[in-house]
PDB file of C-alpha atoms in Angstrom:
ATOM      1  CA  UNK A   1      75.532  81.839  95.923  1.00 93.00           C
ATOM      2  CA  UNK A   2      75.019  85.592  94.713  1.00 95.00           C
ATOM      3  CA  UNK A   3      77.129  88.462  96.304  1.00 97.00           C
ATOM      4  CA  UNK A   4      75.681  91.897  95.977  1.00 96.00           C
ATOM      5  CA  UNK A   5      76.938  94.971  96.104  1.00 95.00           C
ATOM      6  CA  UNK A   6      76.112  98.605  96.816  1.00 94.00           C
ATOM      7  CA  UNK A   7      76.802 101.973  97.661  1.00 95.00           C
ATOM      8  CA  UNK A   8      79.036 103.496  94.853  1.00 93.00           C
ATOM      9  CA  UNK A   9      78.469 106.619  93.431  1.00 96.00           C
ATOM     10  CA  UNK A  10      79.578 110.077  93.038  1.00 97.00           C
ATOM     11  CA  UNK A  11      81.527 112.218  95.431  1.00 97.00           C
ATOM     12  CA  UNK A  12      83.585 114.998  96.221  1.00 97.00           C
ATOM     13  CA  UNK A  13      87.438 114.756  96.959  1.00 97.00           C
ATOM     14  CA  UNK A  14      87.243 114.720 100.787  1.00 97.00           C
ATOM     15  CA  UNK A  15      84.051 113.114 100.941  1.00 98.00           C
ATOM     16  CA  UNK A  16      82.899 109.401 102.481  1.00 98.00           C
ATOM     17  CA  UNK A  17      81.420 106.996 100.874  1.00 98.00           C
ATOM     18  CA  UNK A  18      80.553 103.624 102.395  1.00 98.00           C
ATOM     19  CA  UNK A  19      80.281 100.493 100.545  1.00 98.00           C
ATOM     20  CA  UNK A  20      78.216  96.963 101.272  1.00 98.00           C
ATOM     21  CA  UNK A  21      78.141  93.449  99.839  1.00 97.00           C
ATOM     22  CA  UNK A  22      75.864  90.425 100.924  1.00 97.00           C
ATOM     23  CA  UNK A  23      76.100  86.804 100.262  1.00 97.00           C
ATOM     24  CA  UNK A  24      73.608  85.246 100.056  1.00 95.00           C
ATOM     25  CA  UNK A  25      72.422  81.594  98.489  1.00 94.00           C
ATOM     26  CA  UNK A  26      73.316  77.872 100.071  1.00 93.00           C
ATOM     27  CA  UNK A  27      75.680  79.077 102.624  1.00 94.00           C
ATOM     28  CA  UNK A  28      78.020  77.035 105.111  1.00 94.00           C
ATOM     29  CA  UNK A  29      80.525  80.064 106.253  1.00 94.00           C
ATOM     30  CA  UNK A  30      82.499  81.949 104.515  1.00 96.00           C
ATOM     31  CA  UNK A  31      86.143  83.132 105.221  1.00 95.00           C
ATOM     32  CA  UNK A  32      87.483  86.375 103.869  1.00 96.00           C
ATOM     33  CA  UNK A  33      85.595  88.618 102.656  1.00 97.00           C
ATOM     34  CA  UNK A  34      87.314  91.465 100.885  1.00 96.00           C
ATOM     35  CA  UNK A  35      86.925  94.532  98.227  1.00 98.00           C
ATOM     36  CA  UNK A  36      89.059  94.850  95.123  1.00 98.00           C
ATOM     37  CA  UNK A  37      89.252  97.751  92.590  1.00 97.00           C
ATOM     38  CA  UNK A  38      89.860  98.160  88.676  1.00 96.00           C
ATOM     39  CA  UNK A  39      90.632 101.101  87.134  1.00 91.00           C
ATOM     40  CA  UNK A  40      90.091 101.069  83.050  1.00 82.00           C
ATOM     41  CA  UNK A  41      93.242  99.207  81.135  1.00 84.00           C
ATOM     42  CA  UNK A  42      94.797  98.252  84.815  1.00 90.00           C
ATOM     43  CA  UNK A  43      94.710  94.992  87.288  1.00 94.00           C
ATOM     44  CA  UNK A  44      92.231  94.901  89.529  1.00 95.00           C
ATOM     45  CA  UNK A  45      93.656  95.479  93.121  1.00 96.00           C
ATOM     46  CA  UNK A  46      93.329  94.647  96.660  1.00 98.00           C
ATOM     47  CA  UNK A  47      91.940  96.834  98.249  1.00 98.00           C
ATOM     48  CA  UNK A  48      91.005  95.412 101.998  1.00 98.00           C
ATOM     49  CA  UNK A  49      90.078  92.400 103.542  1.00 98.00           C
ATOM     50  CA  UNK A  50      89.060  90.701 106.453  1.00 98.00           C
ATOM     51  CA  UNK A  51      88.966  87.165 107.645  1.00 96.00           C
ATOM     52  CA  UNK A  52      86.272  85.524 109.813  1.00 93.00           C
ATOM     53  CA  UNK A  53      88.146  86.321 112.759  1.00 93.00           C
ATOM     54  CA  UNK A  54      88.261  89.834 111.868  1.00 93.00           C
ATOM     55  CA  UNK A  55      91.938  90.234 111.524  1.00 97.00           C
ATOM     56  CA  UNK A  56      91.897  92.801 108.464  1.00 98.00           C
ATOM     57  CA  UNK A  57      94.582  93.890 105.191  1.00 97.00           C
ATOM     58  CA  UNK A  58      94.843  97.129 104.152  1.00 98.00           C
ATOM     59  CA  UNK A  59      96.434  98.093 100.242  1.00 98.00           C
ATOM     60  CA  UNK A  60      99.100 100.990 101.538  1.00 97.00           C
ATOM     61  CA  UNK A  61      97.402 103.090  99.489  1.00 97.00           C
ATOM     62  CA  UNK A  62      94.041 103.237 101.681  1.00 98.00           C
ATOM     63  CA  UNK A  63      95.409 102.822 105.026  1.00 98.00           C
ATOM     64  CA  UNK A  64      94.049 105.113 107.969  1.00 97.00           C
ATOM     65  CA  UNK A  65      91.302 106.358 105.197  1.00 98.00           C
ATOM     66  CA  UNK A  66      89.242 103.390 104.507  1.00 98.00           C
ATOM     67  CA  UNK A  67      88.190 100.550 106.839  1.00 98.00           C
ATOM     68  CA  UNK A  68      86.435  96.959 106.220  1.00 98.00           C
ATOM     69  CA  UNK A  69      84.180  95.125 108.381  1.00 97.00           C
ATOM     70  CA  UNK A  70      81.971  92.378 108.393  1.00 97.00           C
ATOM     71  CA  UNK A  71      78.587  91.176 110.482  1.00 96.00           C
ATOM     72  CA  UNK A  72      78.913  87.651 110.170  1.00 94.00           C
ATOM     73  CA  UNK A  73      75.358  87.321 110.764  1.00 94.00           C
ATOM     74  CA  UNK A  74      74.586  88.855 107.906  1.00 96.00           C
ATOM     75  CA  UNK A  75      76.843  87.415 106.013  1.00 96.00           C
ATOM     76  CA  UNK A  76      77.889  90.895 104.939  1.00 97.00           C
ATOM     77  CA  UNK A  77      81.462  92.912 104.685  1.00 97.00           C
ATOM     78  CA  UNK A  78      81.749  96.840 104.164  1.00 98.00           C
ATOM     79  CA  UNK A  79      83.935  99.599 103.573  1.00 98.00           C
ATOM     80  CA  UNK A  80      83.633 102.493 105.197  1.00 98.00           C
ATOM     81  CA  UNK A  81      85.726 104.967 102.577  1.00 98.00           C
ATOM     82  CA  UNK A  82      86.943 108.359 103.989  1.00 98.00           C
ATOM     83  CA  UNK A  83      89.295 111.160 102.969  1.00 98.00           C
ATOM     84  CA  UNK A  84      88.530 110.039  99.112  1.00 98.00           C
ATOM     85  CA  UNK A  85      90.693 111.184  96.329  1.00 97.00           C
ATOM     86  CA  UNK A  86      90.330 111.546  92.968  1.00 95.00           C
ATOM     87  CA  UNK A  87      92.717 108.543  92.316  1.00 94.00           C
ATOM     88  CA  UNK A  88      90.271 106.078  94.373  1.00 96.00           C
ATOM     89  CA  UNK A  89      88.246 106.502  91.272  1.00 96.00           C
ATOM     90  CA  UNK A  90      87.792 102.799  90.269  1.00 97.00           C
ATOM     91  CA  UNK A  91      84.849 100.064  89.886  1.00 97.00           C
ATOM     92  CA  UNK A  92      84.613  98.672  93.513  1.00 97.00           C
ATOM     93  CA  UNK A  93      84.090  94.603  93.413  1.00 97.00           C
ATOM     94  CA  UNK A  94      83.626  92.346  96.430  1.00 97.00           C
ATOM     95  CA  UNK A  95      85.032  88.694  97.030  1.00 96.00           C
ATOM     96  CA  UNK A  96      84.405  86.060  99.238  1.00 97.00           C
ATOM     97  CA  UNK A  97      85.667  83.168  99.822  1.00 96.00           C
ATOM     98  CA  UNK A  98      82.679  80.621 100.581  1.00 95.00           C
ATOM     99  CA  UNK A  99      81.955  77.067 101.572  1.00 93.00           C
ATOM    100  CA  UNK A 100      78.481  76.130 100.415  1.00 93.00           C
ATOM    101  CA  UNK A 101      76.190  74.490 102.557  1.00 91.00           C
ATOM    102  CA  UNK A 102      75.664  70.504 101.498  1.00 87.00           C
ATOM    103  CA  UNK A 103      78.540  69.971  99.290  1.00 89.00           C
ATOM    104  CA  UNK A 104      81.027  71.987 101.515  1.00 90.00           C
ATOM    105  CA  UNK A 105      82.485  73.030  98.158  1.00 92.00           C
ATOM    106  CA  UNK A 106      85.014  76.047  98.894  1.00 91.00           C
ATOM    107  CA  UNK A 107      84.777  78.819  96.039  1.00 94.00           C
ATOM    108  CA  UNK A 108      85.780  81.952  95.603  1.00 96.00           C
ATOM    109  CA  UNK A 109      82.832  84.513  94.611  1.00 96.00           C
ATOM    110  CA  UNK A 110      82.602  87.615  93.256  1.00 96.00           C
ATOM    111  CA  UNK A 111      79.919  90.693  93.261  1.00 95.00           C
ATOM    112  CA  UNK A 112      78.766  92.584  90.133  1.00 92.00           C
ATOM    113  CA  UNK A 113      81.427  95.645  90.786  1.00 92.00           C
ATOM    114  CA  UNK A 114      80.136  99.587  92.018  1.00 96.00           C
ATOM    115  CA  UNK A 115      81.451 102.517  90.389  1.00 96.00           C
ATOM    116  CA  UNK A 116      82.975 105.130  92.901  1.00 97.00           C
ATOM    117  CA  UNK A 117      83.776 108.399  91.661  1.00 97.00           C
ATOM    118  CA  UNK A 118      85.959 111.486  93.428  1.00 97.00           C
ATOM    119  CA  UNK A 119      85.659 114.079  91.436  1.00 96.00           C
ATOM    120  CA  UNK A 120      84.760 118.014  92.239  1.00 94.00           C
TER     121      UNK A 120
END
């Protein structure tokens, strides 16, 4: 099981970015999905998640800015990031909490991390 992420990048405070992550690999289902951030020399943080049911968290921090989704089908989440400051400047990871097809092993799983920038 690989998760996959994408979208970082560069932008403007103000600005939108929007960020994906697939699963992919020997899948059964997977539960919450969710993104996390790390700053240099800090804890990574919740950021937002959502369960398979769509019910969704929200750090205070990025609530009524940013917004997570998922299509199921695709076994993908996103976040939609809006109204970006300078201090959502962080390496963007995704998570996922999967149950692998066959041995219905339950795992959490983590992407690679994207860097997202605000800066002018």
């Amino acid at each position: 099981v690989q998760l996959q992420a994408s979208g970082g990048g560069l932008v403007q405070p103000g600005g939108s970015l929007r960020l994906s992550c697939a699963a992919s690999g020997s899948i059964f289902s997977i539960y919450v999905m969710g993104w996390y951030r790390q700053d240099p020399g800090k804890q990574r943080e919740l950021v937002a998640s959502i369960t398979s049911t769509s019910s969704t968290n929200y750090a205070d921090s990025v609530k009524g800015r940013f917004t997570v989704s998922r299509d199921n089908a695709k076994n993908t989440v996103y976040l939609q990031m809006n109204s970006l400051k300078p201090e959502d400047t962080a390496v963007y990871y995704c998570n996922a909490d999967i149950i692998r097809a066959w041995t219905r092993v339950r795992s959490t799983y983590w992407g690679q991390g994207t860097l997202v920038t605000v800066s002018s």
